PDB file of N, CA and C in Angstrom:
ATOM      1  N   MET A   1     -12.881  -5.118  -1.634  1.00 50.00           N
ATOM      2  CA  MET A   1     -12.480  -4.454  -0.748  1.00 50.00           C
ATOM      3  C   MET A   1     -11.737  -4.594   0.451  1.00 50.00           C
ATOM      4  N   ARG A   2     -10.345  -4.630   0.300  1.00 54.00           N
ATOM      5  CA  ARG A   2      -9.514  -5.358   1.567  1.00 54.00           C
ATOM      6  C   ARG A   2     -10.140  -5.134   3.123  1.00 54.00           C
ATOM      7  N   SER A   3      -9.891  -6.370   3.869  1.00 60.00           N
ATOM      8  CA  SER A   3     -10.145  -6.151   5.335  1.00 60.00           C
ATOM      9  C   SER A   3      -9.350  -5.069   6.244  1.00 60.00           C
ATOM     10  N   PHE A   4      -9.710  -4.881   7.389  1.00 61.00           N
ATOM     11  CA  PHE A   4      -9.331  -3.746   8.103  1.00 61.00           C
ATOM     12  C   PHE A   4      -7.988  -5.006   8.637  1.00 61.00           C
ATOM     13  N   GLY A   5      -6.722  -3.893   8.630  1.00 62.00           N
ATOM     14  CA  GLY A   5      -5.603  -4.441   8.807  1.00 62.00           C
ATOM     15  C   GLY A   5      -4.514  -5.033   7.715  1.00 62.00           C
ATOM     16  N   THR A   6      -5.090  -4.742   6.282  1.00 64.00           N
ATOM     17  CA  THR A   6      -4.448  -5.430   5.458  1.00 64.00           C
ATOM     18  C   THR A   6      -3.398  -4.532   4.999  1.00 64.00           C
ATOM     19  N   GLU A   7      -2.099  -4.844   4.560  1.00 64.00           N
ATOM     20  CA  GLU A   7      -1.499  -4.022   3.949  1.00 64.00           C
ATOM     21  C   GLU A   7      -1.641  -3.370   2.468  1.00 64.00           C
ATOM     22  N   ILE A   8      -1.238  -1.647   2.506  1.00 62.00           N
ATOM     23  CA  ILE A   8      -1.652  -1.264   1.335  1.00 62.00           C
ATOM     24  C   ILE A   8      -0.928  -1.370   0.667  1.00 62.00           C
ATOM     25  N   PRO A   9      -1.380  -1.644  -1.112  1.00 60.00           N
ATOM     26  CA  PRO A   9      -0.674  -2.247  -1.834  1.00 60.00           C
ATOM     27  C   PRO A   9       0.208  -1.065  -2.343  1.00 60.00           C
ATOM     28  N   GLY A  10       0.969  -1.485  -2.974  1.00 59.00           N
ATOM     29  CA  GLY A  10       2.524  -0.845  -3.347  1.00 59.00           C
ATOM     30  C   GLY A  10       1.937   0.188  -4.890  1.00 59.00           C
ATOM     31  N   ASN A  11       0.980  -0.341  -5.425  1.00 56.00           N
ATOM     32  CA  ASN A  11       0.860   0.348  -6.440  1.00 56.00           C
ATOM     33  C   ASN A  11      -0.179   1.151  -6.531  1.00 56.00           C
ATOM     34  N   ARG A  12      -0.391   1.932  -5.589  1.00 55.00           N
ATOM     35  CA  ARG A  12      -1.156   2.804  -5.081  1.00 55.00           C
ATOM     36  C   ARG A  12      -0.429   4.171  -5.746  1.00 55.00           C
ATOM     37  N   GLY A  13      -1.059   4.936  -6.359  1.00 58.00           N
ATOM     38  CA  GLY A  13      -0.326   6.102  -6.814  1.00 58.00           C
ATOM     39  C   GLY A  13      -0.319   7.064  -6.020  1.00 58.00           C
ATOM     40  N   ARG A  14       0.790   8.141  -6.334  1.00 63.00           N
ATOM     41  CA  ARG A  14       1.019   9.445  -5.722  1.00 63.00           C
ATOM     42  C   ARG A  14       0.066   9.869  -4.795  1.00 63.00           C
ATOM     43  N   ASN A  15      -1.003  10.678  -5.701  1.00 69.00           N
ATOM     44  CA  ASN A  15      -2.183  11.153  -5.226  1.00 69.00           C
ATOM     45  C   ASN A  15      -3.225  10.467  -5.056  1.00 69.00           C
ATOM     46  N   ASP A  16      -3.526   9.174  -5.122  1.00 81.00           N
ATOM     47  CA  ASP A  16      -4.332   8.188  -4.831  1.00 81.00           C
ATOM     48  C   ASP A  16      -4.969   8.736  -3.111  1.00 81.00           C
ATOM     49  N   GLU A  17      -6.132   8.724  -3.248  1.00 89.00           N
ATOM     50  CA  GLU A  17      -6.928   8.918  -1.600  1.00 89.00           C
ATOM     51  C   GLU A  17      -6.650   7.700  -1.003  1.00 89.00           C
ATOM     52  N   LEU A  18      -6.284   7.720   0.395  1.00 91.00           N
ATOM     53  CA  LEU A  18      -6.299   6.380   1.308  1.00 91.00           C
ATOM     54  C   LEU A  18      -7.627   6.063   1.398  1.00 91.00           C
ATOM     55  N   SER A  19      -8.105   4.814   1.457  1.00 92.00           N
ATOM     56  CA  SER A  19      -9.507   4.083   1.650  1.00 92.00           C
ATOM     57  C   SER A  19      -9.790   4.259   3.424  1.00 92.00           C
ATOM     58  N   PRO A  20     -10.863   4.216   3.822  1.00 93.00           N
ATOM     59  CA  PRO A  20     -11.215   4.271   4.619  1.00 93.00           C
ATOM     60  C   PRO A  20     -10.610   3.259   5.821  1.00 93.00           C
ATOM     61  N   GLU A  21     -10.541   1.865   5.263  1.00 94.00           N
ATOM     62  CA  GLU A  21      -9.772   0.985   6.191  1.00 94.00           C
ATOM     63  C   GLU A  21      -8.486   1.091   6.170  1.00 94.00           C
ATOM     64  N   ALA A  22      -7.557   2.182   5.408  1.00 93.00           N
ATOM     65  CA  ALA A  22      -6.401   2.356   5.276  1.00 93.00           C
ATOM     66  C   ALA A  22      -6.205   3.084   6.437  1.00 93.00           C
ATOM     67  N   ARG A  23      -7.386   4.131   6.518  1.00 95.00           N
ATOM     68  CA  ARG A  23      -7.038   4.940   7.427  1.00 95.00           C
ATOM     69  C   ARG A  23      -7.315   4.710   8.813  1.00 95.00           C
ATOM     70  N   ALA A  24      -8.204   4.081   8.785  1.00 95.00           N
ATOM     71  CA  ALA A  24      -8.639   3.529  10.311  1.00 95.00           C
ATOM     72  C   ALA A  24      -7.392   2.190  11.005  1.00 95.00           C
ATOM     73  N   ALA A  25      -6.635   1.581   9.835  1.00 94.00           N
ATOM     74  CA  ALA A  25      -5.629   1.183  10.326  1.00 94.00           C
ATOM     75  C   ALA A  25      -4.365   1.882  10.562  1.00 94.00           C
ATOM     76  N   ILE A  26      -4.227   2.987  10.061  1.00 95.00           N
ATOM     77  CA  ILE A  26      -3.307   4.242  10.521  1.00 95.00           C
ATOM     78  C   ILE A  26      -3.704   4.775  12.071  1.00 95.00           C
ATOM     79  N   ILE A  27      -4.567   5.139  12.007  1.00 96.00           N
ATOM     80  CA  ILE A  27      -5.254   5.599  13.310  1.00 96.00           C
ATOM     81  C   ILE A  27      -4.995   4.286  14.420  1.00 96.00           C
ATOM     82  N   SER A  28      -5.460   3.557  14.411  1.00 96.00           N
ATOM     83  CA  SER A  28      -5.019   2.404  15.168  1.00 96.00           C
ATOM     84  C   SER A  28      -4.067   1.930  15.674  1.00 96.00           C
ATOM     85  N   LYS A  29      -3.067   2.134  14.334  1.00 96.00           N
ATOM     86  CA  LYS A  29      -1.451   1.722  14.943  1.00 96.00           C
ATOM     87  C   LYS A  29      -1.096   2.855  15.602  1.00 96.00           C
ATOM     88  N   ARG A  30      -1.110   4.117  15.031  1.00 95.00           N
ATOM     89  CA  ARG A  30      -0.975   5.356  15.583  1.00 95.00           C
ATOM     90  C   ARG A  30      -1.205   5.151  17.187  1.00 95.00           C
ATOM     91  N   GLU A  31      -2.686   5.044  17.666  1.00 95.00           N
ATOM     92  CA  GLU A  31      -2.850   5.207  18.767  1.00 95.00           C
ATOM     93  C   GLU A  31      -2.313   3.977  19.932  1.00 95.00           C
ATOM     94  N   ALA A  32      -1.918   3.129  19.276  1.00 97.00           N
ATOM     95  CA  ALA A  32      -1.283   1.857  20.045  1.00 97.00           C
ATOM     96  C   ALA A  32       0.246   2.184  20.166  1.00 97.00           C
ATOM     97  N   GLY A  33       0.321   3.381  19.376  1.00 96.00           N
ATOM     98  CA  GLY A  33       2.190   4.115  19.903  1.00 96.00           C
ATOM     99  C   GLY A  33       2.870   3.744  18.838  1.00 96.00           C
ATOM    100  N   VAL A  34       2.633   3.234  17.512  1.00 96.00           N
ATOM    101  CA  VAL A  34       3.297   2.864  16.255  1.00 96.00           C
ATOM    102  C   VAL A  34       4.269   4.261  15.810  1.00 96.00           C
ATOM    103  N   LEU A  35       5.207   4.758  15.732  1.00 97.00           N
ATOM    104  CA  LEU A  35       5.909   5.673  15.377  1.00 97.00           C
ATOM    105  C   LEU A  35       5.598   6.207  14.089  1.00 97.00           C
ATOM    106  N   ARG A  36       5.134   7.540  13.629  1.00 96.00           N
ATOM    107  CA  ARG A  36       4.894   7.981  12.240  1.00 96.00           C
ATOM    108  C   ARG A  36       5.838   7.248  11.104  1.00 96.00           C
ATOM    109  N   LYS A  37       7.300   7.504  11.385  1.00 97.00           N
ATOM    110  CA  LYS A  37       8.594   6.914  10.420  1.00 97.00           C
ATOM    111  C   LYS A  37       7.776   5.651  10.184  1.00 97.00           C
ATOM    112  N   ASP A  38       7.830   4.990  11.539  1.00 96.00           N
ATOM    113  CA  ASP A  38       7.701   3.632  10.855  1.00 96.00           C
ATOM    114  C   ASP A  38       6.044   3.106  10.077  1.00 96.00           C
ATOM    115  N   LEU A  39       5.065   3.856  10.430  1.00 95.00           N
ATOM    116  CA  LEU A  39       3.844   3.607   9.659  1.00 95.00           C
ATOM    117  C   LEU A  39       4.020   4.214   8.073  1.00 95.00           C
ATOM    118  N   ALA A  40       4.948   5.078   7.947  1.00 94.00           N
ATOM    119  CA  ALA A  40       4.644   5.187   6.608  1.00 94.00           C
ATOM    120  C   ALA A  40       5.434   4.767   5.690  1.00 94.00           C
ATOM    121  N   VAL A  41       6.458   4.359   6.337  1.00 94.00           N
ATOM    122  CA  VAL A  41       7.339   3.119   5.636  1.00 94.00           C
ATOM    123  C   VAL A  41       6.250   1.844   5.370  1.00 94.00           C
ATOM    124  N   GLU A  42       5.538   1.335   6.324  1.00 92.00           N
ATOM    125  CA  GLU A  42       4.868   0.386   6.266  1.00 92.00           C
ATOM    126  C   GLU A  42       3.546   0.767   5.479  1.00 92.00           C
ATOM    127  N   CYS A  43       2.713   1.825   5.433  1.00 91.00           N
ATOM    128  CA  CYS A  43       1.732   1.907   4.345  1.00 91.00           C
ATOM    129  C   CYS A  43       2.334   2.535   3.264  1.00 91.00           C
ATOM    130  N   ARG A  44       3.554   2.819   3.043  1.00 90.00           N
ATOM    131  CA  ARG A  44       4.366   3.620   1.579  1.00 90.00           C
ATOM    132  C   ARG A  44       3.651   4.828   1.536  1.00 90.00           C
ATOM    133  N   VAL A  45       3.465   5.967   2.278  1.00 93.00           N
ATOM    134  CA  VAL A  45       3.001   7.154   2.444  1.00 93.00           C
ATOM    135  C   VAL A  45       3.821   7.943   3.208  1.00 93.00           C
ATOM    136  N   SER A  46       3.745   9.415   3.294  1.00 94.00           N
ATOM    137  CA  SER A  46       5.078  10.285   3.777  1.00 94.00           C
ATOM    138  C   SER A  46       4.206  10.393   5.324  1.00 94.00           C
ATOM    139  N   GLU A  47       5.260  10.897   6.048  1.00 96.00           N
ATOM    140  CA  GLU A  47       5.018  10.927   7.459  1.00 96.00           C
ATOM    141  C   GLU A  47       4.170  12.014   7.333  1.00 96.00           C
ATOM    142  N   LYS A  48       3.951  12.858   6.543  1.00 95.00           N
ATOM    143  CA  LYS A  48       2.945  14.208   6.683  1.00 95.00           C
ATOM    144  C   LYS A  48       1.618  13.116   6.373  1.00 95.00           C
ATOM    145  N   THR A  49       1.682  12.486   5.455  1.00 94.00           N
ATOM    146  CA  THR A  49       0.268  11.954   5.541  1.00 94.00           C
ATOM    147  C   THR A  49      -0.474  11.105   6.742  1.00 94.00           C
ATOM    148  N   ILE A  50       0.596  10.350   7.239  1.00 95.00           N
ATOM    149  CA  ILE A  50       0.106   9.960   8.449  1.00 95.00           C
ATOM    150  C   ILE A  50      -0.233  11.062   9.280  1.00 95.00           C
ATOM    151  N   THR A  51       0.301  12.260   9.905  1.00 96.00           N
ATOM    152  CA  THR A  51       0.072  13.361  10.851  1.00 96.00           C
ATOM    153  C   THR A  51      -1.575  13.638  10.117  1.00 96.00           C
ATOM    154  N   ASN A  52      -1.395  14.163   8.618  1.00 94.00           N
ATOM    155  CA  ASN A  52      -2.794  14.805   8.535  1.00 94.00           C
ATOM    156  C   ASN A  52      -4.157  14.083   8.665  1.00 94.00           C
ATOM    157  N   THR A  53      -3.599  12.551   8.528  1.00 95.00           N
ATOM    158  CA  THR A  53      -4.881  11.328   8.524  1.00 95.00           C
ATOM    159  C   THR A  53      -5.297  11.248  10.298  1.00 95.00           C
ATOM    160  N   PHE A  54      -3.979  11.216  11.076  1.00 94.00           N
ATOM    161  CA  PHE A  54      -4.461  11.386  12.366  1.00 94.00           C
ATOM    162  C   PHE A  54      -5.227  12.938  12.867  1.00 94.00           C
ATOM    163  N   LYS A  55      -4.696  13.777  12.273  1.00 95.00           N
ATOM    164  CA  LYS A  55      -4.855  15.090  12.509  1.00 95.00           C
ATOM    165  C   LYS A  55      -6.722  15.390  12.307  1.00 95.00           C
ATOM    166  N   ARG A  56      -7.186  14.797  11.091  1.00 94.00           N
ATOM    167  CA  ARG A  56      -8.535  14.763  10.697  1.00 94.00           C
ATOM    168  C   ARG A  56      -9.448  14.028  11.132  1.00 94.00           C
ATOM    169  N   TRP A  57      -8.797  12.867  11.713  1.00 94.00           N
ATOM    170  CA  TRP A  57      -9.603  11.693  12.603  1.00 94.00           C
ATOM    171  C   TRP A  57      -9.797  12.439  13.725  1.00 94.00           C
ATOM    172  N   LYS A  58      -9.061  13.097  14.437  1.00 94.00           N
ATOM    173  CA  LYS A  58      -9.294  13.409  15.560  1.00 94.00           C
ATOM    174  C   LYS A  58     -10.183  14.998  15.669  1.00 94.00           C
ATOM    175  N   SER A  59     -10.168  15.607  14.787  1.00 94.00           N
ATOM    176  CA  SER A  59     -10.899  16.940  14.502  1.00 94.00           C
ATOM    177  C   SER A  59     -12.309  16.516  13.897  1.00 94.00           C
ATOM    178  N   HIS A  60     -12.461  15.849  13.202  1.00 94.00           N
ATOM    179  CA  HIS A  60     -13.532  15.428  12.573  1.00 94.00           C
ATOM    180  C   HIS A  60     -14.309  14.035  13.002  1.00 94.00           C
ATOM    181  N   ASN A  61     -13.244  13.076  13.518  1.00 93.00           N
ATOM    182  CA  ASN A  61     -13.967  11.697  14.177  1.00 93.00           C
ATOM    183  C   ASN A  61     -14.436  10.755  13.219  1.00 93.00           C
ATOM    184  N   THR A  62     -13.902  10.930  12.115  1.00 92.00           N
ATOM    185  CA  THR A  62     -14.588   9.939  11.094  1.00 92.00           C
ATOM    186  C   THR A  62     -13.425   9.709   9.840  1.00 92.00           C
ATOM    187  N   VAL A  63     -13.364   8.536   9.381  1.00 92.00           N
ATOM    188  CA  VAL A  63     -12.638   8.046   8.376  1.00 92.00           C
ATOM    189  C   VAL A  63     -12.578   8.229   7.089  1.00 92.00           C
ATOM    190  N   GLU A  64     -13.789   8.260   6.826  1.00 91.00           N
ATOM    191  CA  GLU A  64     -14.304   8.736   5.586  1.00 91.00           C
ATOM    192  C   GLU A  64     -13.700   9.749   5.060  1.00 91.00           C
ATOM    193  N   SER A  65     -13.878   9.974   3.892  1.00 88.00           N
ATOM    194  CA  SER A  65     -13.614  11.404   3.092  1.00 88.00           C
ATOM    195  C   SER A  65     -14.270  12.537   3.390  1.00 88.00           C
ATOM    196  N   LEU A  66     -13.695  13.926   3.512  1.00 83.00           N
ATOM    197  CA  LEU A  66     -14.455  14.989   3.336  1.00 83.00           C
ATOM    198  C   LEU A  66     -14.717  15.745   2.283  1.00 83.00           C
ATOM    199  N   PRO A  67     -15.996  16.241   2.206  1.00 80.00           N
ATOM    200  CA  PRO A  67     -16.120  17.000   0.874  1.00 80.00           C
ATOM    201  C   PRO A  67     -14.909  18.424   1.076  1.00 80.00           C
TER     202      PRO A  67
END
């Protein structure tokens, strides 16, 4: 398991699920004011993934996978 704040590997598949650590990193950086576009490039995911991750966290208050 990666520690908090580590870069998401480039070999992550297109439909692979983000780890809770990756979600937490996205959320903390987004709250710190990092733009979705910049986060998407850094994490190698789409801007929509950044948006969905942040929305799910705001509505469910968890970074764990939902059923």
